[in-house]
């Protein structure tokens, strides 16, 4: 049993068993601007998340937490926040593609520089590895990978927004 009085916030769903001019503001749940009178005969349902604006009463609790009306609404809201928008999904695909292209370019540059170095030095001289050799080529490849991802994401956003703008202009 939940005892309600003027100014209380209702913390559980329930059914009114005793009402002394009990009036609730259900605007937070239903959008109803007018306070609603609750009594045993006409409207006995009291919902969590509402505010007692006038009177007092006793309520038998039937649902609390995630099982209450307020809890169900909060669960739906937090559930929807995890979903990505279509723009975010497309940007994620584009960013992944840019990352893969950056990795491919880095590997291709490393292999091309290594082949050129081997041809110039007539083989693979171990003594010249650090003298503008494979170690530096590897560092260049890592730099290409690191630069490709952060530089590619703003580009992906710009291209995506420009494409969307063109599409909207064509529709109008």
GROMACS .gro file of C-alpha atoms in nm:
model
  172
    1UNK     CA    1   0.000   0.000   0.000
    2UNK     CA    2   0.132   0.341  -0.101
    3UNK     CA    3   0.018   0.653   0.085
    4UNK     CA    4  -0.003   0.963  -0.133
    5UNK     CA    5  -0.032   1.326  -0.032
    6UNK     CA    6  -0.014   1.665  -0.205
    7UNK     CA    7   0.328   1.723  -0.364
    8UNK     CA    8   0.431   1.357  -0.371
    9UNK     CA    9   0.577   1.201  -0.683
   10UNK     CA   10   0.417   0.864  -0.753
   11UNK     CA   11   0.688   0.596  -0.764
   12UNK     CA   12   0.481   0.292  -0.863
   13UNK     CA   13   0.177   0.195  -1.069
   14UNK     CA   14  -0.126   0.107  -0.866
   15UNK     CA   15  -0.501   0.108  -0.805
   16UNK     CA   16  -0.671   0.363  -0.577
   17UNK     CA   17  -0.838   0.201  -0.276
   18UNK     CA   18  -0.909   0.522  -0.084
   19UNK     CA   19  -0.927   0.877  -0.221
   20UNK     CA   20  -0.973   1.214  -0.051
   21UNK     CA   21  -0.998   1.446  -0.354
   22UNK     CA   22  -0.684   1.282  -0.501
   23UNK     CA   23  -0.576   1.472  -0.812
   24UNK     CA   24  -0.273   1.384  -1.024
   25UNK     CA   25  -0.078   1.566  -1.293
   26UNK     CA   26  -0.014   1.302  -1.563
   27UNK     CA   27   0.141   1.543  -1.815
   28UNK     CA   28   0.481   1.371  -1.796
   29UNK     CA   29   0.326   1.042  -1.908
   30UNK     CA   30   0.023   1.121  -2.120
   31UNK     CA   31   0.073   1.485  -2.218
   32UNK     CA   32  -0.261   1.566  -2.054
   33UNK     CA   33  -0.241   1.928  -1.939
   34UNK     CA   34  -0.530   1.915  -1.692
   35UNK     CA   35  -0.497   1.747  -1.351
   36UNK     CA   36  -0.698   1.425  -1.329
   37UNK     CA   37  -0.918   1.334  -1.031
   38UNK     CA   38  -0.868   0.977  -0.913
   39UNK     CA   39  -1.124   0.775  -0.722
   40UNK     CA   40  -1.232   0.415  -0.682
   41UNK     CA   41  -1.533   0.437  -0.916
   42UNK     CA   42  -1.427   0.633  -1.226
   43UNK     CA   43  -1.049   0.640  -1.275
   44UNK     CA   44  -0.869   0.420  -1.020
   45UNK     CA   45  -0.536   0.381  -1.207
   46UNK     CA   46  -0.234   0.569  -1.072
   47UNK     CA   47   0.083   0.563  -1.281
   48UNK     CA   48   0.443   0.607  -1.173
   49UNK     CA   49   0.614   0.927  -1.280
   50UNK     CA   50   0.306   1.140  -1.208
   51UNK     CA   51   0.270   1.412  -0.943
   52UNK     CA   52   0.001   1.451  -0.676
   53UNK     CA   53  -0.131   1.807  -0.714
   54UNK     CA   54  -0.414   1.794  -0.464
   55UNK     CA   55  -0.564   1.569  -0.198
   56UNK     CA   56  -0.445   1.239  -0.060
   57UNK     CA   57  -0.516   0.870  -0.092
   58UNK     CA   58  -0.411   0.508  -0.057
   59UNK     CA   59  -0.297   0.301  -0.354
   60UNK     CA   60  -0.233  -0.072  -0.386
   61UNK     CA   61   0.091  -0.109  -0.581
   62UNK     CA   62   0.070  -0.338  -0.885
   63UNK     CA   63   0.396  -0.258  -1.070
   64UNK     CA   64   0.733  -0.102  -0.989
   65UNK     CA   65   1.059  -0.027  -1.169
   66UNK     CA   66   1.087  -0.157  -1.526
   67UNK     CA   67   0.740  -0.315  -1.506
   68UNK     CA   68   0.565   0.018  -1.443
   69UNK     CA   69   0.442   0.252  -1.718
   70UNK     CA   70   0.729   0.493  -1.653
   71UNK     CA   71   0.983   0.208  -1.655
   72UNK     CA   72   0.852   0.075  -1.988
   73UNK     CA   73   0.879   0.421  -2.145
   74UNK     CA   74   1.234   0.464  -2.015
   75UNK     CA   75   1.327   0.120  -2.149
   76UNK     CA   76   1.196   0.212  -2.495
   77UNK     CA   77   1.380   0.546  -2.495
   78UNK     CA   78   1.714   0.396  -2.390
   79UNK     CA   79   1.668   0.108  -2.635
   80UNK     CA   80   1.624   0.349  -2.927
   81UNK     CA   81   1.936   0.546  -2.832
   82UNK     CA   82   2.151   0.242  -2.912
   83UNK     CA   83   2.027   0.229  -3.270
   84UNK     CA   84   2.227   0.417  -3.530
   85UNK     CA   85   2.073   0.657  -3.776
   86UNK     CA   86   2.098   0.573  -4.147
   87UNK     CA   87   2.359   0.847  -4.186
   88UNK     CA   88   2.571   0.698  -3.906
   89UNK     CA   89   2.545   0.352  -4.066
   90UNK     CA   90   2.658   0.486  -4.405
   91UNK     CA   91   2.941   0.686  -4.247
   92UNK     CA   92   3.059   0.376  -4.064
   93UNK     CA   93   3.069   0.184  -4.394
   94UNK     CA   94   3.257   0.468  -4.566
   95UNK     CA   95   3.503   0.505  -4.277
   96UNK     CA   96   3.571   0.131  -4.285
   97UNK     CA   97   3.629   0.147  -4.661
   98UNK     CA   98   3.867   0.441  -4.619
   99UNK     CA   99   4.058   0.250  -4.352
  100UNK     CA  100   4.091  -0.053  -4.580
  101UNK     CA  101   4.207   0.163  -4.871
  102UNK     CA  102   4.461   0.330  -4.641
  103UNK     CA  103   4.592  -0.010  -4.533
  104UNK     CA  104   4.616  -0.127  -4.895
  105UNK     CA  105   4.803   0.190  -4.999
  106UNK     CA  106   5.041   0.155  -4.704
  107UNK     CA  107   5.121  -0.207  -4.790
  108UNK     CA  108   5.160  -0.122  -5.160
  109UNK     CA  109   5.396   0.169  -5.081
  110UNK     CA  110   5.602  -0.048  -4.847
  111UNK     CA  111   5.637  -0.323  -5.108
  112UNK     CA  112   5.720  -0.076  -5.389
  113UNK     CA  113   5.985   0.104  -5.181
  114UNK     CA  114   6.131  -0.228  -5.065
  115UNK     CA  115   6.157  -0.358  -5.423
  116UNK     CA  116   6.320  -0.033  -5.540
  117UNK     CA  117   6.565  -0.049  -5.245
  118UNK     CA  118   6.653  -0.411  -5.323
  119UNK     CA  119   6.713  -0.330  -5.693
  120UNK     CA  120   6.931  -0.028  -5.611
  121UNK     CA  121   7.139  -0.224  -5.360
  122UNK     CA  122   7.152  -0.541  -5.573
  123UNK     CA  123   6.994  -0.762  -5.312
  124UNK     CA  124   6.903  -0.729  -4.946
  125UNK     CA  125   7.210  -0.600  -4.762
  126UNK     CA  126   7.152  -0.640  -4.388
  127UNK     CA  127   7.404  -0.364  -4.304
  128UNK     CA  128   7.195  -0.099  -4.487
  129UNK     CA  129   6.855  -0.179  -4.329
  130UNK     CA  130   6.857   0.139  -4.118
  131UNK     CA  131   7.019   0.353  -4.388
  132UNK     CA  132   6.699   0.469  -4.565
  133UNK     CA  133   6.590   0.107  -4.589
  134UNK     CA  134   6.308  -0.125  -4.482
  135UNK     CA  135   6.285   0.017  -4.128
  136UNK     CA  136   6.206   0.365  -4.264
  137UNK     CA  137   5.971   0.216  -4.524
  138UNK     CA  138   5.781   0.040  -4.246
  139UNK     CA  139   5.754   0.369  -4.055
  140UNK     CA  140   5.621   0.541  -4.370
  141UNK     CA  141   5.358   0.267  -4.407
  142UNK     CA  142   5.249   0.308  -4.043
  143UNK     CA  143   5.226   0.685  -4.096
  144UNK     CA  144   5.003   0.636  -4.401
  145UNK     CA  145   4.768   0.413  -4.200
  146UNK     CA  146   4.752   0.656  -3.908
  147UNK     CA  147   4.688   0.955  -4.134
  148UNK     CA  148   4.430   0.782  -4.355
  149UNK     CA  149   4.170   0.715  -4.086
  150UNK     CA  150   4.138   1.057  -3.915
  151UNK     CA  151   4.171   1.243  -4.246
  152UNK     CA  152   3.922   1.016  -4.417
  153UNK     CA  153   3.638   1.051  -4.169
  154UNK     CA  154   3.572   1.426  -4.217
  155UNK     CA  155   3.599   1.366  -4.591
  156UNK     CA  156   3.341   1.088  -4.565
  157UNK     CA  157   3.106   1.315  -4.368
  158UNK     CA  158   3.145   1.597  -4.619
  159UNK     CA  159   3.087   1.372  -4.919
  160UNK     CA  160   2.786   1.208  -4.755
  161UNK     CA  161   2.626   1.540  -4.662
  162UNK     CA  162   2.693   1.686  -5.008
  163UNK     CA  163   2.536   1.379  -5.170
  164UNK     CA  164   2.231   1.405  -4.941
  165UNK     CA  165   2.196   1.776  -5.015
  166UNK     CA  166   2.205   1.710  -5.391
  167UNK     CA  167   1.944   1.439  -5.353
  168UNK     CA  168   1.713   1.671  -5.151
  169UNK     CA  169   1.758   1.951  -5.407
  170UNK     CA  170   1.667   1.710  -5.686
  171UNK     CA  171   1.350   1.603  -5.495
  172UNK     CA  172   1.235   1.964  -5.455
   0.00000   0.00000   0.00000
